[in-house]
mmCIF file of C-alpha atoms in Angstrom:
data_model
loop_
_atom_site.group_PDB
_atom_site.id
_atom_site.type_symbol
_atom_site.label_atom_id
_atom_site.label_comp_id
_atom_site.label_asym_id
_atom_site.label_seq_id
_atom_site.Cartn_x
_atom_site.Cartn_y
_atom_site.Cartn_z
ATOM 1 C CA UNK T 293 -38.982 -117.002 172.613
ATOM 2 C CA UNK T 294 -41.782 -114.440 172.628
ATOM 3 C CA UNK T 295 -44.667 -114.336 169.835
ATOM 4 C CA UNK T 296 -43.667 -112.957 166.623
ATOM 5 C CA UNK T 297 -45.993 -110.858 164.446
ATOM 6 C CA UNK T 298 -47.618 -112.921 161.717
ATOM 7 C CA UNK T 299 -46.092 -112.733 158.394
ATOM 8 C CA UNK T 300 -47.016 -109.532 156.070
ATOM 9 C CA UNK T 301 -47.753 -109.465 152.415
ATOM 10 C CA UNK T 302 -44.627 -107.880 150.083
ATOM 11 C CA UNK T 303 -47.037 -105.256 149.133
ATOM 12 C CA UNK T 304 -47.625 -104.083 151.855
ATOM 13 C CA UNK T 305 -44.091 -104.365 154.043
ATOM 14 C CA UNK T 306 -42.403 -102.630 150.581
ATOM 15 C CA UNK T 307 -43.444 -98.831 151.155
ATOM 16 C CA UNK T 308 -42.475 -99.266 155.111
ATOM 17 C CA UNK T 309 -39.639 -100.723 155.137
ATOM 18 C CA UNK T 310 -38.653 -98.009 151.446
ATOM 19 C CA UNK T 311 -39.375 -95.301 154.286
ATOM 20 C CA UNK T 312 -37.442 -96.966 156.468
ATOM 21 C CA UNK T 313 -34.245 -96.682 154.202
ATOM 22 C CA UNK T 314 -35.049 -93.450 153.715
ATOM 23 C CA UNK T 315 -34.818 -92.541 157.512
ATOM 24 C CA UNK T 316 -31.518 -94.300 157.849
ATOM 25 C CA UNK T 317 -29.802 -92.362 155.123
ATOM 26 C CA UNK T 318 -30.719 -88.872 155.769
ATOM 27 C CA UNK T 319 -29.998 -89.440 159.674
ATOM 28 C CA UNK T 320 -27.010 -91.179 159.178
ATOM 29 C CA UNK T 321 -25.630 -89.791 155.868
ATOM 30 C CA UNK T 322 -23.025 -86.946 157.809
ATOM 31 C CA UNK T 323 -21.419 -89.532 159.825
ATOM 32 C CA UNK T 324 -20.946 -91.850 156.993
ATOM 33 C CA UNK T 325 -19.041 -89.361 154.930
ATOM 34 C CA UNK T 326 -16.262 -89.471 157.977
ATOM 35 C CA UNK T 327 -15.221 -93.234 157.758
ATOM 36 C CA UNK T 328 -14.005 -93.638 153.975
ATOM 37 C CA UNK T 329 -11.660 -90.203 154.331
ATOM 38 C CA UNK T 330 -10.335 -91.907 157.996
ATOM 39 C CA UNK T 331 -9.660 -95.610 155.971
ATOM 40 C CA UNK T 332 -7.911 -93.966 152.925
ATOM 41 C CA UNK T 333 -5.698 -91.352 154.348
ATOM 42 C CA UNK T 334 -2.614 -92.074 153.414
ATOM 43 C CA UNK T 335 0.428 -92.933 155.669
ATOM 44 C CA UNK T 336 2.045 -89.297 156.939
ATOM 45 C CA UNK T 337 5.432 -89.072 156.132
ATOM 46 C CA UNK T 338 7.809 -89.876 158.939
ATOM 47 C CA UNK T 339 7.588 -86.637 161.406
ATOM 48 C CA UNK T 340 4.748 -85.518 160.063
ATOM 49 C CA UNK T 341 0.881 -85.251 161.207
ATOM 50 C CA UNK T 342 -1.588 -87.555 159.568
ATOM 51 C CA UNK T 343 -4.434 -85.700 157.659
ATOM 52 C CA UNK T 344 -6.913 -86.569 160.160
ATOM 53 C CA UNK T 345 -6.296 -87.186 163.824
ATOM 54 C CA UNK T 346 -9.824 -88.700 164.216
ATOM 55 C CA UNK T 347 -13.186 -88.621 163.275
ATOM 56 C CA UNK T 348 -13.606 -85.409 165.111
ATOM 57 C CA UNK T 349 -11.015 -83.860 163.443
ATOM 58 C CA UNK T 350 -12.210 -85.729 160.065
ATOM 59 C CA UNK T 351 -15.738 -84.124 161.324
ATOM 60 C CA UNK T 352 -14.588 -80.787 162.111
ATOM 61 C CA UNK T 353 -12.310 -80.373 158.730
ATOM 62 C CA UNK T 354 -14.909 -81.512 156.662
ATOM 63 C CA UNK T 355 -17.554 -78.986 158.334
ATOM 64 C CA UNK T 356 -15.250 -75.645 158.091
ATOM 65 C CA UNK T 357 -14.336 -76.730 154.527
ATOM 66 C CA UNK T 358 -17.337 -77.592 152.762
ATOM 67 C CA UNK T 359 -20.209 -76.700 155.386
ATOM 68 C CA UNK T 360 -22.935 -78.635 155.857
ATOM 69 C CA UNK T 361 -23.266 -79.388 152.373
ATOM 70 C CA UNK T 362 -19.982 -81.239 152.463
ATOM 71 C CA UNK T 363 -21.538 -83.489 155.414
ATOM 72 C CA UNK T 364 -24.404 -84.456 152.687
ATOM 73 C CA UNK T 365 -21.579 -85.234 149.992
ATOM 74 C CA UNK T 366 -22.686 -88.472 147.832
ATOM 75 C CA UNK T 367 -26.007 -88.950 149.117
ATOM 76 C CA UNK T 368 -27.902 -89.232 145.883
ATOM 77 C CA UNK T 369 -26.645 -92.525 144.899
ATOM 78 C CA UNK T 370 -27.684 -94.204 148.337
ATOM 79 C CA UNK T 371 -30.891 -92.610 148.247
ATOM 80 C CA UNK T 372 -31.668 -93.341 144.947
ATOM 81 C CA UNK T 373 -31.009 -97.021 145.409
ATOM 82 C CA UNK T 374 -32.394 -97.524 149.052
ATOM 83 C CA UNK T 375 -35.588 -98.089 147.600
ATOM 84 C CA UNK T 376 -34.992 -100.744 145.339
ATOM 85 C CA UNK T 377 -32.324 -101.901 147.578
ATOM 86 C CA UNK T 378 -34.823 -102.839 150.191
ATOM 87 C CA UNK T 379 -37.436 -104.446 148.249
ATOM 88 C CA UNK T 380 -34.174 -106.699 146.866
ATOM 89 C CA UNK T 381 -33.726 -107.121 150.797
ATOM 90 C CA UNK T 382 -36.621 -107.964 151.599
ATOM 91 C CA UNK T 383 -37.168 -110.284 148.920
ATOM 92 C CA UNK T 384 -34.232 -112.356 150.648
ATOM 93 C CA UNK T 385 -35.160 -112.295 153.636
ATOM 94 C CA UNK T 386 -38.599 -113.577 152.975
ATOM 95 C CA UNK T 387 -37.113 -116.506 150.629
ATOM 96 C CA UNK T 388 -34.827 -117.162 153.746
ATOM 97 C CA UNK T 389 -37.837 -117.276 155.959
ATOM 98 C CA UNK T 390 -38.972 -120.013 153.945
ATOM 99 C CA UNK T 391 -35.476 -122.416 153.628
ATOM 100 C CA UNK T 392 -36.337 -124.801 154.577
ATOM 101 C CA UNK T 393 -39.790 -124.225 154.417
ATOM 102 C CA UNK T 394 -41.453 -123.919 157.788
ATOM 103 C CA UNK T 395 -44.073 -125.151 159.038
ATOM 104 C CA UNK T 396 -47.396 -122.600 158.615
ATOM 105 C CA UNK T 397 -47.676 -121.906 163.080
ATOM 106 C CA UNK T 398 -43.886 -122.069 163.192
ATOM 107 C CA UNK T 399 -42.328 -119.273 164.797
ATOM 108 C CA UNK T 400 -38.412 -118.496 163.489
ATOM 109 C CA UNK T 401 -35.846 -119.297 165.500
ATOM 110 C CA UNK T 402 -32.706 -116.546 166.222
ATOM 111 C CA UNK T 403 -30.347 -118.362 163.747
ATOM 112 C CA UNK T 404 -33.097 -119.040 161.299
ATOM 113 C CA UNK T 405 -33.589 -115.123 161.431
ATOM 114 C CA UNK T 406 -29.716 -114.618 160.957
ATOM 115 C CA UNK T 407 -29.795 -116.627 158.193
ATOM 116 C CA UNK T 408 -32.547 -115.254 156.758
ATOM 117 C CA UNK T 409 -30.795 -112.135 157.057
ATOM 118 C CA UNK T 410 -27.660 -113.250 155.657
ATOM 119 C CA UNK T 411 -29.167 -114.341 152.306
ATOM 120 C CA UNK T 412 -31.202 -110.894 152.267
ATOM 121 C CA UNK T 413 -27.360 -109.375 152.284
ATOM 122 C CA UNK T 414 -26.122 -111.567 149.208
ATOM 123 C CA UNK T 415 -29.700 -109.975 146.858
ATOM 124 C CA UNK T 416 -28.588 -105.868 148.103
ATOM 125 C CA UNK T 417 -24.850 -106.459 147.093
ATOM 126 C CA UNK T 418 -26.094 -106.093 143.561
ATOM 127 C CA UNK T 419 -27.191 -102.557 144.269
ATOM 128 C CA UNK T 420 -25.223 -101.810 147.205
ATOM 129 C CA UNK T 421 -21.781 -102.496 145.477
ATOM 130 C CA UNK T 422 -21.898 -99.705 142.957
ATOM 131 C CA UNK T 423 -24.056 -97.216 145.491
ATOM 132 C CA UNK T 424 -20.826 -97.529 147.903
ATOM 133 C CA UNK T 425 -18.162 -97.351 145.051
ATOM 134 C CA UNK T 426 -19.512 -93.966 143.590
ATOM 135 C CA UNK T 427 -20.376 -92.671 147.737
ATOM 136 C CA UNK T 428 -16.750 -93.460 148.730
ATOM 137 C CA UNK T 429 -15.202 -91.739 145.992
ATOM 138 C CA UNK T 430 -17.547 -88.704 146.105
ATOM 139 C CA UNK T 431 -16.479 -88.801 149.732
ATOM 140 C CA UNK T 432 -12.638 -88.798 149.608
ATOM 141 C CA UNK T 433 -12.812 -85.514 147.497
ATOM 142 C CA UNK T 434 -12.519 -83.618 150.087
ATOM 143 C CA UNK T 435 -9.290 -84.908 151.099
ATOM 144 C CA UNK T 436 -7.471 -84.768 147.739
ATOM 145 C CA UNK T 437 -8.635 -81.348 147.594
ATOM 146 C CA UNK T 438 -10.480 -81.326 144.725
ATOM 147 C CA UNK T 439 -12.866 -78.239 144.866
ATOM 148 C CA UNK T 440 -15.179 -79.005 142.090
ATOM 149 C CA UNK T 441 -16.516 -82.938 142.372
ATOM 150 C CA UNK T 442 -18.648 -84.649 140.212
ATOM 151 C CA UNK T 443 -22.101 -85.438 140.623
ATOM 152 C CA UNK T 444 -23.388 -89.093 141.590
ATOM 153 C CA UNK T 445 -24.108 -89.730 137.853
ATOM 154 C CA UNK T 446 -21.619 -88.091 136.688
ATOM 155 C CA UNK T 447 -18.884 -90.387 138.524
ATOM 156 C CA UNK T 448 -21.075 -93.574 137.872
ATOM 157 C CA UNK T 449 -20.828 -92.289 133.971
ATOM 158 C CA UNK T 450 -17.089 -91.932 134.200
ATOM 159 C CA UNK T 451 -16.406 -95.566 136.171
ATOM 160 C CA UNK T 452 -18.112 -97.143 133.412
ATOM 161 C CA UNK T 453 -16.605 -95.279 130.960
ATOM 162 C CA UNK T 454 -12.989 -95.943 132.077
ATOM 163 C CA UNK T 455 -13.450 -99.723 132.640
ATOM 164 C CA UNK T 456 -17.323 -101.066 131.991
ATOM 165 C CA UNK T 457 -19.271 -102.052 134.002
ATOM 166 C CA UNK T 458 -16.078 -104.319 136.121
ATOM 167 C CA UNK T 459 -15.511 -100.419 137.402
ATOM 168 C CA UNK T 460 -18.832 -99.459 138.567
ATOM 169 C CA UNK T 461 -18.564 -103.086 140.552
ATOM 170 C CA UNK T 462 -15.328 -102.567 141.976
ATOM 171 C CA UNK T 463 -15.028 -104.104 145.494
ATOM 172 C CA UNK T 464 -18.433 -106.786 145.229
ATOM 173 C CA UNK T 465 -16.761 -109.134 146.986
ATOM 174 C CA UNK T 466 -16.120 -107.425 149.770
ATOM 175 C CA UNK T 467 -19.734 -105.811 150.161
ATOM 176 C CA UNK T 468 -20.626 -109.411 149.928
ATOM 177 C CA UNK T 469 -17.560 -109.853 153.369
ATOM 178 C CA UNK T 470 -19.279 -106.686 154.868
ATOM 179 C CA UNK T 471 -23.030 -107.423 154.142
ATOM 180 C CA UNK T 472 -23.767 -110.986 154.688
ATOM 181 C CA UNK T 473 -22.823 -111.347 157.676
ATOM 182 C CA UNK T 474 -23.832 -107.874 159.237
ATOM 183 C CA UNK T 475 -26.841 -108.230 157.278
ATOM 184 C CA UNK T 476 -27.428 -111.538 159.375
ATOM 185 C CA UNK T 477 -27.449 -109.439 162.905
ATOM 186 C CA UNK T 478 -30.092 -107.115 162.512
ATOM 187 C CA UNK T 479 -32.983 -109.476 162.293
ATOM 188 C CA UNK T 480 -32.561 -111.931 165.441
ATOM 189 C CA UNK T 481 -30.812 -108.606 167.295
ATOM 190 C CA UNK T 482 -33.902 -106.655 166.955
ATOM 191 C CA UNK T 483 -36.189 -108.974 167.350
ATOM 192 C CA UNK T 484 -34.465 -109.976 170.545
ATOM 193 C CA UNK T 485 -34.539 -106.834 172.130
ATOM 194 C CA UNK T 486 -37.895 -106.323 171.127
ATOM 195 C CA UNK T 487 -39.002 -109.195 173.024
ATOM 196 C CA UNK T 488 -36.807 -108.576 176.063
ATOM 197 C CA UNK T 489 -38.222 -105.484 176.404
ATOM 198 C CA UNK T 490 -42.183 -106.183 175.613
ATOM 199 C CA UNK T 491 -43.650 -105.878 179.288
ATOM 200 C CA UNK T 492 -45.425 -109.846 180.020
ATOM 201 C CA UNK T 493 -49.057 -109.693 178.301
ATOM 202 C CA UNK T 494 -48.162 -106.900 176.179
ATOM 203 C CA UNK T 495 -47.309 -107.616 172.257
ATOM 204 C CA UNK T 496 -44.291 -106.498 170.727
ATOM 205 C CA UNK T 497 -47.089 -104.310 167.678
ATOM 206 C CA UNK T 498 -47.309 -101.871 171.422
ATOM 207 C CA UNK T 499 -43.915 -101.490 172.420
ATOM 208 C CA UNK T 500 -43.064 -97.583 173.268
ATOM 209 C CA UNK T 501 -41.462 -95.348 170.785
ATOM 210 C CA UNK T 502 -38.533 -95.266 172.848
ATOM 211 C CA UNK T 503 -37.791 -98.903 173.390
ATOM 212 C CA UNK T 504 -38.319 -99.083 169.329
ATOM 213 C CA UNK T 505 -35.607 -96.304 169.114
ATOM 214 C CA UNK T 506 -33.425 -98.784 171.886
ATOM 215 C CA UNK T 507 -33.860 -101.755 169.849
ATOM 216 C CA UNK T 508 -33.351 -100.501 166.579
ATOM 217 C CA UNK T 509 -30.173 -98.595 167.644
ATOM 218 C CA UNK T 510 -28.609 -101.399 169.043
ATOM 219 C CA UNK T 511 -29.082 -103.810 166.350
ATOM 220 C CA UNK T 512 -27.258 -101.517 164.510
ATOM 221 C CA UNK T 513 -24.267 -101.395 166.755
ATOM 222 C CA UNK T 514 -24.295 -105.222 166.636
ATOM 223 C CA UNK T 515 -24.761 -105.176 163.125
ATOM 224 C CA UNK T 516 -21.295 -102.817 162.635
ATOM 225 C CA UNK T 517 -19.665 -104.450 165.186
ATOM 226 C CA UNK T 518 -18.951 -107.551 162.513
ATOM 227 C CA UNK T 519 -19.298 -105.437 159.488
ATOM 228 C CA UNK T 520 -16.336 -102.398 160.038
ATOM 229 C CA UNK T 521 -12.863 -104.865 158.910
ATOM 230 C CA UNK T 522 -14.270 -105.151 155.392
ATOM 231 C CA UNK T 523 -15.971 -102.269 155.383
ATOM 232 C CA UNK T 524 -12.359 -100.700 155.884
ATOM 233 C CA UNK T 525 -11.049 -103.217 153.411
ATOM 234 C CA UNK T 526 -13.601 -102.119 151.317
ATOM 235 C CA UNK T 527 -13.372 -98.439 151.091
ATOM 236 C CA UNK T 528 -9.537 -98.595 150.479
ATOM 237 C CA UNK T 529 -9.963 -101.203 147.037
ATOM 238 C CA UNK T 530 -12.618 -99.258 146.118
ATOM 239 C CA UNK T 531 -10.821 -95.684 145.966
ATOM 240 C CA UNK T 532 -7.349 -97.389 144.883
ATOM 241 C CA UNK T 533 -6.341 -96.775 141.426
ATOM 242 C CA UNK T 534 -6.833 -99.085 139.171
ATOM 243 C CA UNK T 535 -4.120 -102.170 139.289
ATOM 244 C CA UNK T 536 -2.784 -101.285 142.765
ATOM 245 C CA UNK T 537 -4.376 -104.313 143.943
ATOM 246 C CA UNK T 538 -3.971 -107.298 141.501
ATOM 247 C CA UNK T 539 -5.224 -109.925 143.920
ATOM 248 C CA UNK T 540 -8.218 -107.777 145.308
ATOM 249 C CA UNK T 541 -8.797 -107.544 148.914
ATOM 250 C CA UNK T 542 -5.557 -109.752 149.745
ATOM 251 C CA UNK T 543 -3.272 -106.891 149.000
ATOM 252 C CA UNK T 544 -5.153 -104.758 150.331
ATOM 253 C CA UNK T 545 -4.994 -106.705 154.009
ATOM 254 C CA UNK T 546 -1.450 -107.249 153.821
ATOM 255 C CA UNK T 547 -0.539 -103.357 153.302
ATOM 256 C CA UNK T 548 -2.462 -102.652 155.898
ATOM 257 C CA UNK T 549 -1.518 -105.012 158.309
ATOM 258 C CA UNK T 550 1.993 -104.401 157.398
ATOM 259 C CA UNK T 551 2.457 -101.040 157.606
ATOM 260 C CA UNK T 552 -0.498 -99.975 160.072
ATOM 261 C CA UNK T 553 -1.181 -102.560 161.717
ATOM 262 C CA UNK T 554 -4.616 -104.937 162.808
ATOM 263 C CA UNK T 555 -5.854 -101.855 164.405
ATOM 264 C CA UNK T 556 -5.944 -100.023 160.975
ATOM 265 C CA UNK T 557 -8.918 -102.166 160.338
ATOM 266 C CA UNK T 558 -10.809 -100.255 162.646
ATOM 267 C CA UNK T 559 -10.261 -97.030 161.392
ATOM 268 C CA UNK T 560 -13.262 -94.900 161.648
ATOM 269 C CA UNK T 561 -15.034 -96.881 164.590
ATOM 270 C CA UNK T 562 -16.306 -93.745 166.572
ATOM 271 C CA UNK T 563 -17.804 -92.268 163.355
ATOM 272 C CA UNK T 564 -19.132 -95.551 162.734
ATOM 273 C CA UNK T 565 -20.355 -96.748 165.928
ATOM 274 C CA UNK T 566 -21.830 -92.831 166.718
ATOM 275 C CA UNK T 567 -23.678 -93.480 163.637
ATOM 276 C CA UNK T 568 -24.763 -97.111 163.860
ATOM 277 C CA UNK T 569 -27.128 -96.061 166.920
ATOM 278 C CA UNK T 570 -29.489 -92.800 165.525
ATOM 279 C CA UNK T 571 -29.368 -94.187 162.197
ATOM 280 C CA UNK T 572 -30.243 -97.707 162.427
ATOM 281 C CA UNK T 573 -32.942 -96.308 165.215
ATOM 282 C CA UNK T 574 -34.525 -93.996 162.952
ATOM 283 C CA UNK T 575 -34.644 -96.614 160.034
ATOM 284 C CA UNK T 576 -37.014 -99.168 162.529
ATOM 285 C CA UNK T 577 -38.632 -96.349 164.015
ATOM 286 C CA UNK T 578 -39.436 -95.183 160.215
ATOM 287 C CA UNK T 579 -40.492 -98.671 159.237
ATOM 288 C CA UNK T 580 -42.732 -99.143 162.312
ATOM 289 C CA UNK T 581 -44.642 -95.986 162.091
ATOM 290 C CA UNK T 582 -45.097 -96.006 158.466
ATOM 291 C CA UNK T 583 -46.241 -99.393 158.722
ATOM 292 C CA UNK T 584 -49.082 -98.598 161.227
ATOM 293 C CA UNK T 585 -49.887 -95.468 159.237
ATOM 294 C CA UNK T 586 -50.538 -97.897 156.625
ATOM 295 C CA UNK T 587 -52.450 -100.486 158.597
ATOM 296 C CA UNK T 588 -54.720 -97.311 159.110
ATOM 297 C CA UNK T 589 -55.249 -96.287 156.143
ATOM 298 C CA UNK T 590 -55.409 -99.798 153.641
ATOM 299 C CA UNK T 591 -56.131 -102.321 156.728
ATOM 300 C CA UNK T 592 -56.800 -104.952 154.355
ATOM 301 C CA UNK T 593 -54.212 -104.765 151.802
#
């Protein structure tokens, strides 16, 4: 396994890797509002069309609707919280780092990294699982045809209002299913790559913008490729109303499975996996410029 750069302080990886966040949501914010319209359509009546053929008609629809605006639709609350939400990450993926604690010229194995990455997952549920109940909601509006939706607040004043803060919290459990364990691929995935492609006596810190883009983007697709079942699982508890689903995400697997299928829990792949690449790229390529714009500036912080 190639040479990994040496371990950062928290002050100074936090503003990066904010940036980073940052990147990923505005690049990959108009492709996320296609997958939670796709997973929550419901069944067309017998003879009928379904309200969406596919994300490019999901795409397209949304676009002549609501314009590019509607592509942007709930993008305050993960923008808002991607901050925070990283410095929570990377909190737990530096405690992971060090359980069990390693040894000081130790350099992490791949499943010590996934690991690591997996516990990172479990500290952003807490702000990931109401960020993706108000986004999803904000996002189906479009197909109930409501022509005046609420603001981010405004919806995350109304959950809380019409069941505390159990509302705003809706579907935890599976953002926990969805996050742990896609949470656990980025880490050895990108490193991986990054080593792979690292030309012998180079170091990874002067790897090419474009293999950065390359490794980033993949580890993203690997990183969806586990998370998209409960992420569909996910988006349909979370926009149910309340009660339909008395025994949480269980109901919700047998309906689908029963009346659509095991492919239903796919729904919104192309949208997801078309998104997984540029977004997930621009997030590392973010992270890794900001970080060596900060190197320049504060080299010894």
């Amino acid at each position: 396994m190639a040479e990994q750069p040496q371990p950062i302080s928290p002050l100074k990886n936090f503003p990066p890797r904010g940036f980073g966040g940052v990147c990923l949501v505005f690049v990959g914010h108009p492709l996320d509002t296609i997958p939670p319209p796709l997973q929550t359509q419901p069944k067309p009546q017998p003879g009928q069309p379904p309200l969406y053929s596919g994300t490019f008609d999901c795409f397209r629809k949304t676009l002549v609707g609501e314009g590019i605006r509607g592509l942007y639709r709930g993008m305050a609350a993960p923008i808002v919280g991607v901050t925070p939400m990283f410095a929570v990450c990377f909190f737990g993926f530096g405690l992971g780092k060090r359980l069990p604690p390693p040894k000081p010229d130790d350099v992490l194995t791949y499943p010590q990294l996934f690991a690591a990455g997996m516990l990172s997952g479990v500290f952003t549920t807490v702000i990931m699982a109401p960020g993706e109940r108000i986004k999803c909601l904000l996002q189906i509006q479009a197909a109930t045809g409501e022509t005046n939706p609420p603001r981010s607040l405004d919806c995350a004043k109304q959950l809380y209002r019409e069941a505390g803060i159990r509302g705003v919290y809706k579907g935890t459990v599976l953002t926990l299913m969805r996050d742990v364990p896609a949470s656990g691929m980025s880490p050895p995935t990108y490193e991986w790559l990054k080593n792979i492609l690292t030309p012998e006596g180079k170091s990874v810190s002067d790897l090419s913008v474009p293999r950065i883009l390359f490794a980033g983007g993949l580890a993203g697709i690997f990183n969806w490729a586990v998370a998209i079942p409960p992420d569909v699982l996910k988006s349909r508890f979370q926009t149910a109303p309340a009660g339909k689903y008395p025994n949480g995400f269980r109901d919700v697997l047998r309906e689908l499975i029963r009346e659509e299928g095991v492919a239903s829990l796919y729904k919104g792949f192309t949208a997801v996996m078309i998104r997984a690449f540029p977004a997930n790229a621009a997030c590392f390529l973010g992270f890794e410029v900001a970080m060596k714009f900060l190197n320049w500036i504060a080299p010894n912080l």
